[in-house]
Short mmCIF file of C-alpha atoms and ligand atoms in Angstrom, two decimals:
data_model
loop_
_atom_site.label_atom_id
_atom_site.label_comp_id
_atom_site.label_asym_id
_atom_site.label_seq_id
_atom_site.Cartn_x
_atom_site.Cartn_y
_atom_site.Cartn_z
CA HIS A 1 21.69 272.10 55.47
CA ALA A 2 24.34 269.69 54.37
CA ALA A 3 22.60 268.79 51.12
CA VAL A 4 24.54 271.21 48.92
CA VAL A 5 28.17 270.23 49.07
CA LYS A 6 29.27 272.02 45.94
CA GLN A 7 31.21 275.16 46.77
CA SER A 8 31.79 276.05 43.22
CA GLY A 9 33.34 279.49 43.12
CA ARG A 10 32.04 279.60 39.54
CA SER A 11 30.45 282.81 38.36
CA PHE A 12 27.63 283.98 36.17
CA PRO A 13 28.55 286.17 33.20
CA LYS A 14 28.15 289.92 33.61
CA ASP A 15 25.39 290.07 31.01
CA PHE A 16 23.42 287.19 32.57
CA LEU A 17 19.97 288.52 33.47
CA PHE A 18 18.96 287.93 37.07
CA GLY A 19 15.36 288.75 37.77
CA THR A 20 12.10 287.82 39.38
CA ALA A 21 8.71 287.05 37.86
CA THR A 22 5.04 287.73 38.57
CA ALA A 23 1.73 287.58 36.69
CA SER A 24 -1.08 290.13 36.33
CA TYR A 25 -3.99 288.25 37.88
CA GLN A 26 -1.82 287.03 40.74
CA ILE A 27 -0.63 290.47 41.92
CA GLU A 28 -2.57 293.39 40.42
CA GLY A 29 -5.99 293.33 42.05
CA ALA A 30 -8.14 296.31 40.91
CA TYR A 31 -10.19 293.68 39.11
CA ASN A 32 -12.96 296.08 38.12
CA GLU A 33 -11.26 299.48 38.29
CA ASP A 34 -10.65 302.10 35.63
CA GLY A 35 -12.41 300.25 32.83
CA LYS A 36 -10.88 296.78 33.10
CA GLY A 37 -13.07 294.04 31.63
CA GLU A 38 -13.94 290.67 33.17
CA ASN A 39 -11.58 287.76 32.54
CA ILE A 40 -11.84 284.01 33.05
CA TRP A 41 -10.20 284.11 36.50
CA ASP A 42 -12.59 286.82 37.68
CA ARG A 43 -15.41 284.55 36.51
CA LEU A 44 -14.00 281.35 38.05
CA THR A 45 -13.14 282.84 41.44
CA HIS A 46 -16.53 284.55 41.75
CA GLN A 47 -18.38 281.25 41.28
CA ASP A 48 -20.49 279.98 44.14
CA PRO A 49 -19.42 277.58 45.55
CA SER A 50 -15.84 278.75 45.08
CA PRO A 51 -13.42 276.24 43.55
CA ILE A 52 -10.48 278.02 45.28
CA ARG A 53 -9.00 276.26 48.33
CA ASP A 54 -9.43 279.21 50.73
CA HIS A 55 -12.36 280.68 48.77
CA SER A 56 -10.25 283.74 47.96
CA ASN A 57 -9.76 285.57 44.68
CA GLY A 58 -7.54 288.11 42.95
CA ASP A 59 -9.91 291.07 43.41
CA ILE A 60 -7.25 292.89 45.43
CA ALA A 61 -4.37 290.38 45.52
CA ALA A 62 -1.10 292.20 46.31
CA ASP A 63 -2.71 295.43 45.05
CA SER A 64 0.16 296.02 42.63
CA TYR A 65 -2.11 298.13 40.40
CA HIS A 66 -1.70 300.81 43.06
CA LYS A 67 1.89 300.09 44.03
CA VAL A 68 4.16 300.82 41.08
CA GLU A 69 6.76 302.64 43.15
CA ARG A 70 6.96 300.10 45.96
CA ASP A 71 7.17 297.17 43.52
CA VAL A 72 10.03 298.80 41.65
CA GLU A 73 11.66 299.73 44.95
CA MET A 74 11.79 296.02 45.83
CA MET A 75 13.44 295.29 42.47
CA ARG A 76 16.03 297.94 43.29
CA GLU A 77 16.58 296.51 46.76
CA LEU A 78 17.30 293.11 45.23
CA GLY A 79 19.50 294.65 42.54
CA LEU A 80 17.58 292.97 39.73
CA ASP A 81 18.77 293.16 36.13
CA ALA A 82 15.30 292.29 34.87
CA TYR A 83 11.70 291.84 35.96
CA ARG A 84 9.21 289.61 34.20
CA PHE A 85 5.56 290.58 34.51
CA SER A 86 2.45 289.93 32.47
CA LEU A 87 -0.13 292.20 30.93
CA SER A 88 -3.81 291.83 31.74
CA TRP A 89 -5.43 291.52 28.30
CA SER A 90 -8.79 292.73 29.65
CA ARG A 91 -7.20 295.71 31.37
CA ILE A 92 -5.87 296.87 28.00
CA LEU A 93 -8.76 295.62 25.83
CA PRO A 94 -11.85 295.33 28.07
CA THR A 95 -13.86 293.31 25.54
CA GLY A 96 -10.86 291.31 24.33
CA PHE A 97 -11.13 292.92 20.89
CA SER A 98 -8.73 295.59 19.71
CA ASP A 99 -11.28 298.16 18.57
CA GLN A 100 -11.64 299.46 22.14
CA ILE A 101 -8.45 300.33 24.02
CA ASN A 102 -8.59 301.26 27.72
CA PRO A 103 -6.19 304.21 28.23
CA ALA A 104 -6.00 303.68 32.02
CA GLY A 105 -4.74 300.13 31.47
CA VAL A 106 -2.08 301.28 29.01
CA ASP A 107 -1.12 304.02 31.46
CA TYR A 108 -0.56 301.57 34.35
CA TYR A 109 1.90 299.50 32.33
CA ASN A 110 3.60 302.65 31.00
CA ARG A 111 4.16 303.89 34.53
CA LEU A 112 5.54 300.50 35.59
CA ILE A 113 7.87 300.19 32.60
CA ASN A 114 9.09 303.76 32.89
CA GLU A 115 9.76 303.43 36.60
CA MET A 116 11.79 300.26 35.96
CA LEU A 117 13.77 301.84 33.16
CA LYS A 118 14.76 304.74 35.40
CA TYR A 119 16.82 302.20 37.32
CA ASN A 120 17.98 300.12 34.37
CA ILE A 121 15.75 297.19 35.19
CA GLU A 122 14.86 295.43 31.96
CA PRO A 123 11.19 294.57 31.41
CA LEU A 124 10.43 291.03 30.17
CA VAL A 125 6.79 291.22 29.20
CA THR A 126 4.44 288.24 28.98
CA LEU A 127 1.37 288.97 26.85
CA TYR A 128 -0.70 286.15 28.28
CA HIS A 129 -0.48 284.56 31.71
CA TRP A 130 -3.87 282.82 31.86
CA ASP A 131 -6.35 285.71 32.22
CA LEU A 132 -8.36 285.53 28.98
CA PRO A 133 -11.05 288.20 28.52
CA GLN A 134 -14.36 286.50 29.34
CA PRO A 135 -16.05 287.63 26.09
CA LEU A 136 -13.44 285.65 24.14
CA GLN A 137 -14.05 282.61 26.34
CA ASP A 138 -17.74 282.93 25.58
CA LEU A 139 -16.76 282.39 21.94
CA GLY A 140 -14.79 279.24 22.77
CA GLY A 141 -11.45 280.71 23.85
CA PHE A 142 -8.49 278.57 22.81
CA ALA A 143 -10.79 275.91 21.37
CA ASN A 144 -11.76 278.39 18.64
CA PRO A 145 -9.13 278.75 15.88
CA LEU A 146 -10.03 282.45 15.72
CA ILE A 147 -7.96 282.85 18.91
CA GLY A 148 -5.07 283.23 16.44
CA GLN A 149 -6.58 286.45 15.07
CA TRP A 150 -7.73 287.82 18.42
CA PHE A 151 -4.29 287.27 19.89
CA GLU A 152 -2.55 288.83 16.89
CA ASP A 153 -4.74 291.94 17.16
CA TYR A 154 -3.96 292.19 20.89
CA ALA A 155 -0.23 291.69 20.23
CA ARG A 156 -0.30 294.57 17.72
CA VAL A 157 -1.69 296.90 20.40
CA VAL A 158 0.97 295.71 22.86
CA TYR A 159 3.91 296.14 20.47
CA HIS A 160 2.58 299.51 19.36
CA HIS A 161 2.25 300.91 22.90
CA PHE A 162 5.18 299.31 24.70
CA GLY A 163 7.63 298.04 22.08
CA ASP A 164 9.61 301.28 22.00
CA ARG A 165 10.86 300.35 25.50
CA VAL A 166 10.24 296.61 25.89
CA LYS A 167 12.77 294.49 24.00
CA ARG A 168 11.74 290.98 25.04
CA PHE A 169 8.19 289.74 24.68
CA ILE A 170 6.88 286.35 25.76
CA THR A 171 3.65 285.45 23.97
CA PHE A 172 2.24 282.73 26.23
CA ASN A 173 3.06 281.53 29.71
CA GLU A 174 2.86 277.74 29.94
CA PRO A 175 0.74 276.31 27.12
CA ARG A 176 0.39 273.06 29.09
CA GLU A 177 -1.36 274.84 31.92
CA ILE A 178 -3.56 276.80 29.49
CA CYS A 179 -4.53 273.77 27.39
CA PHE A 180 -4.24 270.66 29.52
CA GLU A 181 -5.30 272.18 32.83
CA GLY A 182 -7.80 274.70 31.45
CA TYR A 183 -9.43 272.62 28.72
CA GLY A 184 -8.52 268.99 29.46
CA SER A 185 -9.12 269.16 33.21
CA THR A 186 -10.64 271.43 35.89
CA THR A 187 -7.50 272.67 37.65
CA LYS A 188 -7.28 276.03 35.85
CA ALA A 189 -9.81 278.45 34.35
CA PRO A 190 -11.90 277.98 32.27
CA ALA A 191 -12.08 274.40 33.62
CA ILE A 192 -13.68 273.01 30.45
CA ASN A 193 -12.79 269.36 31.24
CA ALA A 194 -13.21 268.04 27.67
CA THR A 195 -10.54 265.46 28.43
CA GLY A 196 -8.56 263.90 25.60
CA ILE A 197 -10.04 266.29 23.06
CA ALA A 198 -9.91 269.99 23.90
CA GLU A 199 -6.31 270.06 25.16
CA TYR A 200 -5.08 268.84 21.78
CA ILE A 201 -7.25 271.30 19.86
CA CYS A 202 -6.01 274.08 22.14
CA ALA A 203 -2.39 273.06 21.58
CA LYS A 204 -2.59 273.52 17.83
CA ASN A 205 -4.51 276.80 18.09
CA LEU A 206 -2.10 278.14 20.71
CA VAL A 207 1.16 277.42 18.90
CA THR A 208 -0.37 278.93 15.75
CA ALA A 209 -1.47 282.05 17.67
CA HIS A 210 2.07 282.30 19.04
CA ALA A 211 3.47 282.12 15.49
CA ASN A 212 1.07 284.86 14.36
CA ALA A 213 2.37 287.17 17.09
CA TYR A 214 5.96 286.26 16.20
CA TYR A 215 5.58 287.04 12.48
CA LEU A 216 3.61 290.18 13.22
CA TYR A 217 6.55 291.48 15.24
CA ASN A 218 9.03 290.44 12.55
CA ASN A 219 7.07 292.03 9.73
CA GLU A 220 5.82 295.24 11.32
CA PHE A 221 7.91 296.08 14.38
CA LYS A 222 11.31 294.41 14.42
CA ALA A 223 13.01 296.84 12.07
CA SER A 224 12.08 299.86 14.17
CA GLN A 225 12.00 298.31 17.66
CA GLY A 226 14.76 295.71 17.39
CA GLY A 227 13.47 293.35 20.09
CA GLN A 228 12.73 289.65 20.39
CA VAL A 229 9.62 287.48 20.70
CA GLY A 230 9.58 284.06 22.36
CA ILE A 231 7.34 281.74 24.36
CA THR A 232 7.60 280.14 27.81
CA ILE A 233 6.84 276.44 28.24
CA SER A 234 6.64 274.65 31.61
CA ILE A 235 9.24 271.91 31.51
CA ASN A 236 9.88 269.71 34.49
CA TRP A 237 12.29 266.82 34.19
CA PHE A 238 10.75 263.41 33.48
CA GLY A 239 13.39 260.69 33.51
CA ALA A 240 12.89 256.92 33.38
CA LYS A 241 12.52 255.28 36.79
CA THR A 242 14.70 252.32 35.74
CA ASP A 243 16.81 251.80 32.64
CA SER A 244 14.37 249.26 31.20
CA ALA A 245 13.24 249.92 27.63
CA GLU A 246 9.63 250.15 28.87
CA ASP A 247 10.40 252.89 31.39
CA GLU A 248 12.52 254.78 28.86
CA ALA A 249 9.62 254.70 26.40
CA ALA A 250 7.19 255.75 29.14
CA ALA A 251 9.37 258.74 30.08
CA GLU A 252 9.62 259.76 26.42
CA LEU A 253 5.84 259.63 26.03
CA LYS A 254 5.41 261.67 29.23
CA ARG A 255 7.84 264.35 27.97
CA GLN A 256 6.01 264.49 24.64
CA ALA A 257 2.56 264.82 26.23
CA GLU A 258 3.48 267.27 29.00
CA TRP A 259 5.64 269.66 27.03
CA GLY A 260 6.73 268.23 23.68
CA LEU A 261 3.19 268.90 22.43
CA TYR A 262 4.01 272.62 22.62
CA ALA A 263 7.79 272.66 22.19
CA GLU A 264 8.11 270.31 19.21
CA PRO A 265 5.96 272.34 16.75
CA ILE A 266 8.00 275.50 17.42
CA PHE A 267 11.52 274.43 18.35
CA SER A 268 12.20 271.10 16.59
CA SER A 269 13.76 270.95 13.15
CA GLU A 270 10.85 268.88 11.76
CA GLY A 271 7.96 270.75 13.35
CA GLY A 272 4.51 269.32 14.08
CA PHE A 273 3.39 267.34 17.11
CA PRO A 274 5.74 264.73 18.64
CA LYS A 275 5.74 261.47 16.65
CA GLU A 276 5.22 258.76 19.26
CA LEU A 277 2.46 260.77 20.91
CA VAL A 278 0.68 261.32 17.59
CA GLN A 279 0.87 257.60 16.92
CA ARG A 280 -0.37 256.66 20.40
CA VAL A 281 -3.34 259.06 20.33
CA GLY A 282 -4.20 257.82 16.83
CA GLU A 283 -4.22 254.19 17.97
CA LYS A 284 -6.21 254.90 21.12
CA SER A 285 -8.73 256.98 19.19
CA ALA A 286 -9.27 254.09 16.73
CA GLN A 287 -9.70 251.59 19.57
CA GLN A 288 -12.23 253.93 21.15
CA GLY A 289 -14.32 254.10 17.99
CA PHE A 290 -13.37 257.59 16.84
CA PRO A 291 -13.34 257.76 13.03
CA ARG A 292 -10.30 260.09 13.16
CA SER A 293 -7.59 260.77 15.71
CA ARG A 294 -8.62 263.08 18.56
CA MET A 295 -5.38 264.94 17.90
CA PRO A 296 -5.61 267.50 15.09
CA GLU A 297 -3.00 267.41 12.34
CA PHE A 298 -0.92 270.19 10.84
CA THR A 299 -0.98 270.65 7.09
CA ASP A 300 2.54 270.90 5.63
CA GLU A 301 2.05 274.62 5.28
CA GLU A 302 0.92 275.05 8.89
CA ARG A 303 3.82 272.95 10.15
CA GLU A 304 6.34 275.07 8.27
CA TYR A 305 4.71 278.27 9.50
CA VAL A 306 5.01 277.40 13.20
CA ARG A 307 8.39 275.69 12.99
CA GLY A 308 11.20 277.98 14.09
CA ALA A 309 8.84 280.86 14.97
CA SER A 310 10.69 282.09 18.03
CA ASP A 311 13.71 284.19 18.91
CA PHE A 312 14.31 282.42 22.22
CA PHE A 313 13.10 279.48 24.27
CA GLY A 314 11.62 280.37 27.69
CA VAL A 315 11.31 277.62 30.27
CA ASN A 316 9.52 277.58 33.60
CA HIS A 317 11.18 274.83 35.60
CA TYR A 318 10.34 273.73 39.12
CA THR A 319 11.00 270.04 39.75
CA GLY A 320 11.23 266.53 38.32
CA SER A 321 9.91 263.02 38.74
CA ASP A 322 10.69 259.42 37.79
CA ILE A 323 8.45 257.85 35.17
CA SER A 324 7.42 254.23 35.12
CA ALA A 325 5.56 252.07 32.58
CA THR A 326 4.14 249.84 35.31
CA GLU A 327 4.01 251.59 38.74
CA ASN A 328 1.53 254.20 40.07
CA LEU A 329 -0.48 254.24 36.87
CA GLY A 330 -3.56 255.69 38.57
CA GLN A 331 -7.10 256.04 37.27
CA HIS A 332 -7.91 258.39 34.43
CA PRO A 333 -10.99 259.33 32.46
CA VAL A 334 -11.37 257.79 28.99
CA PRO A 335 -10.50 259.44 26.75
CA SER A 336 -7.87 261.71 28.28
CA MET A 337 -4.26 262.69 27.76
CA LEU A 338 -3.30 260.81 30.92
CA ASP A 339 -5.09 257.69 29.71
CA ASP A 340 -3.49 258.11 26.29
CA ILE A 341 0.02 257.90 27.73
CA ASN A 342 -0.82 255.65 30.73
CA VAL A 343 2.41 256.08 32.72
CA GLY A 344 3.08 256.50 36.44
CA SER A 345 5.30 258.92 38.29
CA SER A 346 7.03 259.10 41.67
CA THR A 347 9.77 261.05 43.43
CA PRO A 348 12.66 259.79 45.56
CA ALA A 349 11.81 259.83 49.29
CA GLU A 350 14.87 261.98 50.08
CA TRP A 351 13.70 264.98 48.02
CA ALA A 352 12.60 267.76 50.40
CA PRO A 353 8.90 268.70 50.21
CA SER A 354 7.62 272.28 49.79
CA ALA A 355 4.17 273.56 50.75
CA SER A 356 2.90 272.43 47.31
CA VAL A 357 2.19 268.71 46.75
CA TRP A 358 3.72 268.78 43.29
CA LEU A 359 6.95 270.57 44.23
CA LYS A 360 10.02 268.76 45.63
CA LEU A 361 13.65 269.76 45.63
CA SER A 362 15.10 267.78 42.70
CA PRO A 363 18.81 268.64 42.90
CA ASP A 364 19.96 268.36 39.28
CA SER A 365 16.77 268.59 37.24
CA ILE A 366 17.81 271.90 35.67
CA TYR A 367 21.00 270.36 34.31
CA LYS A 368 19.11 267.32 33.03
CA THR A 369 16.36 269.40 31.43
CA PHE A 370 18.56 271.90 29.64
CA THR A 371 21.15 269.47 28.34
CA TYR A 372 18.23 267.39 27.02
CA LEU A 373 16.58 270.42 25.40
CA LYS A 374 19.80 271.43 23.68
CA ASN A 375 20.35 267.91 22.36
CA ARG A 376 16.81 267.58 21.11
CA PHE A 377 16.03 271.06 19.81
CA GLY A 378 19.44 272.57 19.13
CA ASP A 379 21.33 275.61 20.31
CA TRP A 380 18.52 278.04 21.24
CA GLU A 381 18.91 281.04 23.52
CA PHE A 382 17.27 279.79 26.70
CA TYR A 383 15.76 281.82 29.53
CA ILE A 384 14.62 280.32 32.80
CA THR A 385 11.53 282.48 33.14
CA GLU A 386 10.36 280.92 36.45
CA ASN A 387 11.85 278.78 39.19
CA GLY A 388 10.82 278.89 42.83
CA TRP A 389 9.72 277.32 46.08
CA SER A 390 6.60 277.49 48.27
CA THR A 391 6.23 277.69 52.03
CA GLU A 392 3.24 278.35 54.24
CA GLY A 393 4.64 281.80 55.07
CA GLY A 394 7.07 283.35 57.53
CA LEU A 395 10.27 285.34 57.06
CA ASP A 396 12.65 282.47 57.90
CA ASP A 397 12.68 280.45 54.73
CA ASP A 398 15.79 278.26 54.74
CA GLY A 399 14.02 275.80 52.48
CA ARG A 400 13.69 278.46 49.79
CA THR A 401 17.29 279.56 50.18
CA LEU A 402 18.49 275.98 49.79
CA TYR A 403 16.26 275.53 46.74
CA TYR A 404 17.62 278.64 44.99
CA ARG A 405 21.24 277.83 45.72
CA THR A 406 20.80 274.27 44.51
CA ALA A 407 18.96 275.40 41.38
CA LEU A 408 21.57 278.01 40.50
CA GLU A 409 24.39 275.46 40.85
CA SER A 410 22.48 273.32 38.39
CA VAL A 411 22.16 276.31 36.03
CA LEU A 412 25.95 276.69 36.17
CA ASP A 413 26.35 272.96 35.47
CA ALA A 414 24.18 273.32 32.36
CA MET A 415 26.09 276.41 31.23
CA ASP A 416 29.41 274.61 31.78
CA ALA A 417 28.05 271.87 29.52
CA GLY A 418 27.54 274.48 26.79
CA VAL A 419 23.84 275.34 27.13
CA ASN A 420 23.20 278.99 26.29
CA ILE A 421 21.14 280.09 29.31
CA LYS A 422 20.84 283.88 29.19
CA GLY A 423 18.83 284.63 32.31
CA TYR A 424 17.04 283.40 35.39
CA MET A 425 13.79 284.75 36.89
CA ALA A 426 12.92 283.70 40.43
CA TRP A 427 9.24 282.98 41.06
CA SER A 428 8.24 285.18 42.72
CA LEU A 429 9.11 288.74 43.65
CA MET A 430 6.35 288.65 46.27
CA ASP A 431 3.56 286.46 47.62
CA ASN A 432 0.54 286.39 45.38
CA PHE A 433 -2.72 284.64 44.47
CA GLU A 434 -1.57 281.06 43.87
CA TRP A 435 -4.50 280.05 41.61
CA MET A 436 -6.47 277.11 43.02
CA GLU A 437 -4.40 277.30 46.23
CA GLY A 438 -5.47 280.89 46.92
CA TYR A 439 -3.16 282.57 49.44
CA ILE A 440 -2.22 279.32 51.22
CA GLU A 441 0.97 278.56 49.29
CA ARG A 442 3.54 281.38 49.36
CA PHE A 443 6.23 281.74 46.69
CA GLY A 444 7.52 285.24 47.44
CA LEU A 445 11.00 286.50 48.14
CA TYR A 446 8.97 289.24 49.83
CA GLU A 447 6.17 288.33 52.18
CA VAL A 448 2.91 290.17 51.56
CA ASP A 449 0.53 290.80 54.45
CA PHE A 450 -2.86 290.10 52.90
CA GLU A 451 -4.63 291.15 56.12
CA ASP A 452 -3.14 294.64 55.85
CA PRO A 453 -5.17 297.02 53.65
CA ASP A 454 -1.81 298.42 52.52
CA ARG A 455 -0.51 294.94 51.58
CA LYS A 456 2.81 295.59 53.30
CA ARG A 457 5.76 293.79 51.69
CA THR A 458 8.64 292.50 53.87
CA PRO A 459 11.80 290.80 52.60
CA ARG A 460 12.34 287.19 53.64
CA GLN A 461 15.78 285.74 54.44
CA SER A 462 15.92 284.35 50.90
CA ALA A 463 15.58 287.89 49.52
CA PHE A 464 18.89 288.85 51.15
CA VAL A 465 20.53 285.67 49.85
CA TYR A 466 19.29 286.22 46.29
CA LYS A 467 20.43 289.84 46.42
CA LYS A 468 23.94 288.73 47.41
CA ILE A 469 24.08 286.15 44.61
CA ILE A 470 23.07 288.80 42.07
CA LYS A 471 25.61 291.26 43.39
CA ASP A 472 28.53 288.79 43.60
CA ARG A 473 27.53 286.80 40.48
CA THR A 474 28.45 283.70 42.43
CA ILE A 475 26.84 281.46 45.06
CA ASP A 476 28.21 281.69 48.58
CA HIS A 477 26.62 278.71 50.33
CA ASP A 478 27.83 279.90 53.74
CA TYR A 479 26.44 283.41 53.58
CA VAL A 480 24.02 284.28 56.38
CA PRO A 481 22.43 287.74 56.22
CA ALA A 482 23.74 289.82 59.15
CA ASP A 483 20.55 291.72 59.88
CA ASN A 484 17.19 292.10 58.27
CA VAL A 485 17.64 295.67 57.14
CA MET A 486 17.07 296.01 53.41
CA THR A 487 18.75 298.85 51.57
CA ILE A 488 19.20 299.98 48.01
CA ASP A 489 22.88 299.65 47.06
C1 LIG B 1 3.82 278.33 37.52
O1 LIG B 1 3.33 277.12 37.02
C2 LIG B 1 2.92 279.45 37.09
O2 LIG B 1 3.37 280.04 35.89
C3 LIG B 1 2.75 280.51 38.15
O3 LIG B 1 1.71 281.36 37.81
C4 LIG B 1 2.54 279.85 39.49
O4 LIG B 1 2.27 280.77 40.51
C5 LIG B 1 3.80 279.08 39.82
O5 LIG B 1 4.01 278.11 38.85
C6 LIG B 1 3.74 278.34 41.15
O6 LIG B 1 2.79 277.33 41.12
O7 LIG B 1 -1.54 270.71 42.27
O8 LIG B 1 -0.81 268.54 41.48
O9 LIG B 1 -2.60 269.71 40.32
C7 LIG B 1 4.12 275.97 37.30
C8 LIG B 1 3.45 274.71 36.78
C9 LIG B 1 1.47 273.45 36.91
C10 LIG B 1 2.76 273.73 38.85
C11 LIG B 1 0.29 273.03 37.74
C12 LIG B 1 1.59 273.29 39.69
C13 LIG B 1 -0.39 271.94 39.76
C14 LIG B 1 -0.17 270.50 40.06
N1 LIG B 1 2.33 274.35 37.62
N2 LIG B 1 0.75 272.38 38.93
S1 LIG B 1 -1.38 269.81 41.10
#
């Protein structure tokens, strides 16, 4: 692989957090054990006909509910500083509401956290990675403003039970995927498909629910627990395809619709939804005969409440694309977010493909993203809470190794440019249920044998490479693992 020419010799600071990430529904299994309630992914994957590519589900997944010791052993093998995982809301609160706590669910996470802490592996805990309790969905889910109260009540239970040991909480994983994909399309549960309407309603309710959980921590827990609360937004790089004013404006609109919708209310100095997007949706709504904009507004009080409500800025970053005002515009339902912005995207032919259609190796998109974020939103503490590469399986995964090395060089570029990136979580520790793609696309540093009742985990080549990077705190592009024997150092 000649693509990476940089042999930097630069190093990551000692206190930089190297980790891996997973999510509850994707790894835990035990979908109906020990009192866990039904969630929206249980419901979606059990539909007939199945909307999942290989008709699979997360009923067993990687069986992590029964594998605390082995999962932590893998973290120790890699030498991780941190591990990001998510809590299953319906495992802790089977009905979604906080009046009924499931002790077995609390116990599972206690055992996991305690096992990690034995080996100084810091837990980064996501409260919500897409698995809403079904009873709350039956009441409208994120389209109901009461989600703000339900989530706050759940957050109180989480802080109360785990906050003595967990010092970094992430409220939501990827608002775009929750709102746009779940409510404004059919590509994630609950697949509401109220295009051009529900994703905007969800966005306002979600950032407000996040702020509730942030202030709750500040007011009732911070003094005694001393931790931090942030949010993770999926941010890929959208640059203009050419330097024409039209393409620049198209790229700006794309950034605002894909992630500014969630980042701007929390992290910008003005707060509220992004200006050009608000204007565009207002104009389109009027043309379409709506008496008011399809995009809800914030009152001044609401805007002030959400603005600045975070201790850090989490980013899941995977790739990038070039945005055009005129090319590849595609066909979109009316109304819809995609019709509202009406831009096209493409990627350079030389970017290597992964096993996922949407994921190409974009060599400097981390640098571009983070320098942009710092310029636009200011000097936040940033965490890269996911970054990773898919294959169709197999232990020889040069493509993944190249991806991680390239990405980490780009992280160093951004840090050299003064961006305060505090940590990096590789997606993923192990193969898992890849949502609509089932078990077809594999993101793990460890391969999981889903045919084996024991769900045996085996390190891939990239696991050895990542381990060496963590240990050396630098990227040796020439390193080739000598044998495939994994040990705990
Ligand atoms: C992350 O999302 C998720 O947080 C994680 O759970 C997931 O396993 C990981 O990525 C890998 O996918 O197929 O063209 O409709 C990253 C953002 C948004 C990327 C949805 C894939 C589907 C595009 N994801 N997108 S498409």
